Amino acid sequence: MITFEYILIKGINDRDEDALNLCSLLSGLRAKINLIPLNPYPESQMSPPPMERILQFQEILIKNHFTAIIRKSKGRDILAACGQLSGTYSDVHDADLHAMEAARE
């Protein structure tokens, strides 16, 4: 069995059509799909879908003979959950930027 991680983002990839497309993409595979609601962070304009939407998405996957598990978030309270470990441009020193640019050349 192959395990896939699928981040659910409200209004981006959480529609019934998206679930059916995922089923088509994985057809023929014995797959387990971990559904992970997006972990929001302060600067993000994206959010996780409501639980009702997540359950509906999961139901479509199950009806199409996939194992689909809704993952519980850990670390959200300290902004350390999946997708929340990010920095800002101002966190990077100018010297580091120059070193990165030089390495690319």
PDB file of C-alpha atoms in Angstrom:
ATOM      1  CA  MET A   1       0.000   0.000   0.000  1.00  0.00           C
ATOM      2  CA  ILE A   2       1.270   3.481  -0.875  1.00  0.00           C
ATOM      3  CA  THR A   3       0.528   6.376   1.472  1.00  0.00           C
ATOM      4  CA  PHE A   4      -0.220   9.831   0.077  1.00  0.00           C
ATOM      5  CA  GLU A   5      -0.477  13.079   2.031  1.00  0.00           C
ATOM      6  CA  TYR A   6      -3.167  15.470   0.746  1.00  0.00           C
ATOM      7  CA  ILE A   7      -3.356  18.969   2.220  1.00  0.00           C
ATOM      8  CA  LEU A   8      -6.925  20.284   2.098  1.00  0.00           C
ATOM      9  CA  ILE A   9      -7.230  24.033   1.453  1.00  0.00           C
ATOM     10  CA  LYS A  10     -10.633  25.712   1.622  1.00  0.00           C
ATOM     11  CA  GLY A  11     -11.836  26.736  -1.835  1.00  0.00           C
ATOM     12  CA  ILE A  12      -8.656  25.518  -3.554  1.00  0.00           C
ATOM     13  CA  ASN A  13      -8.684  21.712  -3.583  1.00  0.00           C
ATOM     14  CA  ASP A  14     -11.542  20.597  -1.334  1.00  0.00           C
ATOM     15  CA  ARG A  15     -14.419  20.233  -3.799  1.00  0.00           C
ATOM     16  CA  ASP A  16     -16.161  16.974  -4.704  1.00  0.00           C
ATOM     17  CA  GLU A  17     -14.611  17.352  -8.164  1.00  0.00           C
ATOM     18  CA  ASP A  18     -11.150  17.482  -6.572  1.00  0.00           C
ATOM     19  CA  ALA A  19     -11.843  14.271  -4.649  1.00  0.00           C
ATOM     20  CA  LEU A  20     -12.985  12.544  -7.837  1.00  0.00           C
ATOM     21  CA  ASN A  21      -9.899  13.801  -9.702  1.00  0.00           C
ATOM     22  CA  LEU A  22      -7.722  12.403  -6.927  1.00  0.00           C
ATOM     23  CA  CYS A  23      -9.510   9.051  -7.256  1.00  0.00           C
ATOM     24  CA  SER A  24      -8.830   9.058 -11.003  1.00  0.00           C
ATOM     25  CA  LEU A  25      -5.186   9.969 -10.480  1.00  0.00           C
ATOM     26  CA  LEU A  26      -4.686   7.118  -8.018  1.00  0.00           C
ATOM     27  CA  SER A  27      -6.849   4.540  -9.783  1.00  0.00           C
ATOM     28  CA  GLY A  28      -5.206   1.158  -9.990  1.00  0.00           C
ATOM     29  CA  LEU A  29      -3.094   1.798  -6.889  1.00  0.00           C
ATOM     30  CA  ARG A  30      -3.626   0.355  -3.457  1.00  0.00           C
ATOM     31  CA  ALA A  31      -3.472   3.694  -1.704  1.00  0.00           C
ATOM     32  CA  LYS A  32      -3.993   5.170   1.724  1.00  0.00           C
ATOM     33  CA  ILE A  33      -4.675   8.907   1.676  1.00  0.00           C
ATOM     34  CA  ASN A  34      -3.958  11.018   4.727  1.00  0.00           C
ATOM     35  CA  LEU A  35      -6.197  14.078   4.560  1.00  0.00           C
ATOM     36  CA  ILE A  36      -4.483  16.970   6.295  1.00  0.00           C
ATOM     37  CA  PRO A  37      -6.469  20.169   6.847  1.00  0.00           C
ATOM     38  CA  LEU A  38      -4.245  23.177   6.153  1.00  0.00           C
ATOM     39  CA  ASN A  39      -2.657  24.590   9.279  1.00  0.00           C
ATOM     40  CA  PRO A  40      -3.177  28.338   8.995  1.00  0.00           C
ATOM     41  CA  TYR A  41      -0.570  30.859  10.019  1.00  0.00           C
ATOM     42  CA  PRO A  42      -0.962  34.614  10.574  1.00  0.00           C
ATOM     43  CA  GLU A  43       0.271  35.827   7.150  1.00  0.00           C
ATOM     44  CA  SER A  44      -1.714  33.243   5.184  1.00  0.00           C
ATOM     45  CA  GLN A  45      -4.862  34.115   3.290  1.00  0.00           C
ATOM     46  CA  MET A  46      -5.734  30.420   3.044  1.00  0.00           C
ATOM     47  CA  SER A  47      -7.603  28.355   5.602  1.00  0.00           C
ATOM     48  CA  PRO A  48      -8.663  24.767   6.199  1.00  0.00           C
ATOM     49  CA  PRO A  49     -12.088  23.629   5.033  1.00  0.00           C
ATOM     50  CA  PRO A  50     -14.808  23.143   7.652  1.00  0.00           C
ATOM     51  CA  MET A  51     -14.974  19.629   9.123  1.00  0.00           C
ATOM     52  CA  GLU A  52     -18.227  18.899   7.262  1.00  0.00           C
ATOM     53  CA  ARG A  53     -16.440  19.511   3.940  1.00  0.00           C
ATOM     54  CA  ILE A  54     -13.482  17.360   4.989  1.00  0.00           C
ATOM     55  CA  LEU A  55     -15.812  14.499   5.940  1.00  0.00           C
ATOM     56  CA  GLN A  56     -17.597  14.764   2.588  1.00  0.00           C
ATOM     57  CA  PHE A  57     -14.248  14.655   0.758  1.00  0.00           C
ATOM     58  CA  GLN A  58     -13.239  11.598   2.794  1.00  0.00           C
ATOM     59  CA  GLU A  59     -16.543   9.871   2.020  1.00  0.00           C
ATOM     60  CA  ILE A  60     -15.959  10.212  -1.733  1.00  0.00           C
ATOM     61  CA  LEU A  61     -12.528   8.616  -1.400  1.00  0.00           C
ATOM     62  CA  ILE A  62     -13.885   5.753   0.699  1.00  0.00           C
ATOM     63  CA  LYS A  63     -16.754   5.126  -1.740  1.00  0.00           C
ATOM     64  CA  ASN A  64     -14.087   4.795  -4.436  1.00  0.00           C
ATOM     65  CA  HIS A  65     -12.317   2.070  -2.425  1.00  0.00           C
ATOM     66  CA  PHE A  66      -9.479   4.106  -0.957  1.00  0.00           C
ATOM     67  CA  THR A  67      -8.425   4.192   2.668  1.00  0.00           C
ATOM     68  CA  ALA A  68      -8.798   7.821   3.748  1.00  0.00           C
ATOM     69  CA  ILE A  69      -7.738   9.041   7.175  1.00  0.00           C
ATOM     70  CA  ILE A  70      -8.221  12.565   8.529  1.00  0.00           C
ATOM     71  CA  ARG A  71      -5.003  13.523  10.282  1.00  0.00           C
ATOM     72  CA  LYS A  72      -5.161  15.381  13.546  1.00  0.00           C
ATOM     73  CA  SER A  73      -2.913  18.410  13.774  1.00  0.00           C
ATOM     74  CA  LYS A  74      -0.134  18.496  16.337  1.00  0.00           C
ATOM     75  CA  GLY A  75       1.807  21.634  17.160  1.00  0.00           C
ATOM     76  CA  ARG A  76      -0.788  24.082  15.816  1.00  0.00           C
ATOM     77  CA  ASP A  77      -0.922  25.935  19.135  1.00  0.00           C
ATOM     78  CA  ILE A  78       2.746  26.930  18.848  1.00  0.00           C
ATOM     79  CA  LEU A  79       2.729  27.463  15.051  1.00  0.00           C
ATOM     80  CA  ALA A  80       4.852  24.340  14.573  1.00  0.00           C
ATOM     81  CA  ALA A  81       2.364  22.181  12.679  1.00  0.00           C
ATOM     82  CA  CYS A  82       2.883  21.066   9.095  1.00  0.00           C
ATOM     83  CA  GLY A  83       2.958  24.156   6.880  1.00  0.00           C
ATOM     84  CA  GLN A  84       3.437  26.577   9.751  1.00  0.00           C
ATOM     85  CA  LEU A  85       7.215  26.524   9.976  1.00  0.00           C
ATOM     86  CA  SER A  86       7.989  29.503   7.799  1.00  0.00           C
ATOM     87  CA  GLY A  87      10.052  32.621   7.930  1.00  0.00           C
ATOM     88  CA  THR A  88       9.717  36.000   6.365  1.00  0.00           C
ATOM     89  CA  TYR A  89      11.945  37.774   3.892  1.00  0.00           C
ATOM     90  CA  SER A  90      13.153  40.049   6.677  1.00  0.00           C
ATOM     91  CA  ASP A  91      14.473  36.999   8.537  1.00  0.00           C
ATOM     92  CA  VAL A  92      17.176  36.547   5.902  1.00  0.00           C
ATOM     93  CA  HIS A  93      20.277  38.699   6.277  1.00  0.00           C
ATOM     94  CA  ASP A  94      21.540  40.596   3.217  1.00  0.00           C
ATOM     95  CA  ALA A  95      24.827  38.693   3.341  1.00  0.00           C
ATOM     96  CA  ASP A  96      22.943  35.409   3.193  1.00  0.00           C
ATOM     97  CA  LEU A  97      20.981  36.665   0.181  1.00  0.00           C
ATOM     98  CA  HIS A  98      24.179  37.578  -1.643  1.00  0.00           C
ATOM     99  CA  ALA A  99      25.695  34.180  -0.838  1.00  0.00           C
ATOM    100  CA  MET A 100      22.615  32.392  -2.168  1.00  0.00           C
ATOM    101  CA  GLU A 101      22.630  34.451  -5.365  1.00  0.00           C
ATOM    102  CA  ALA A 102      26.343  33.779  -5.905  1.00  0.00           C
ATOM    103  CA  ALA A 103      25.803  30.042  -5.431  1.00  0.00           C
ATOM    104  CA  ARG A 104      23.128  30.029  -8.143  1.00  0.00           C
ATOM    105  CA  GLU A 105      25.481  31.574 -10.731  1.00  0.00           C
TER     106      GLU A 105
END
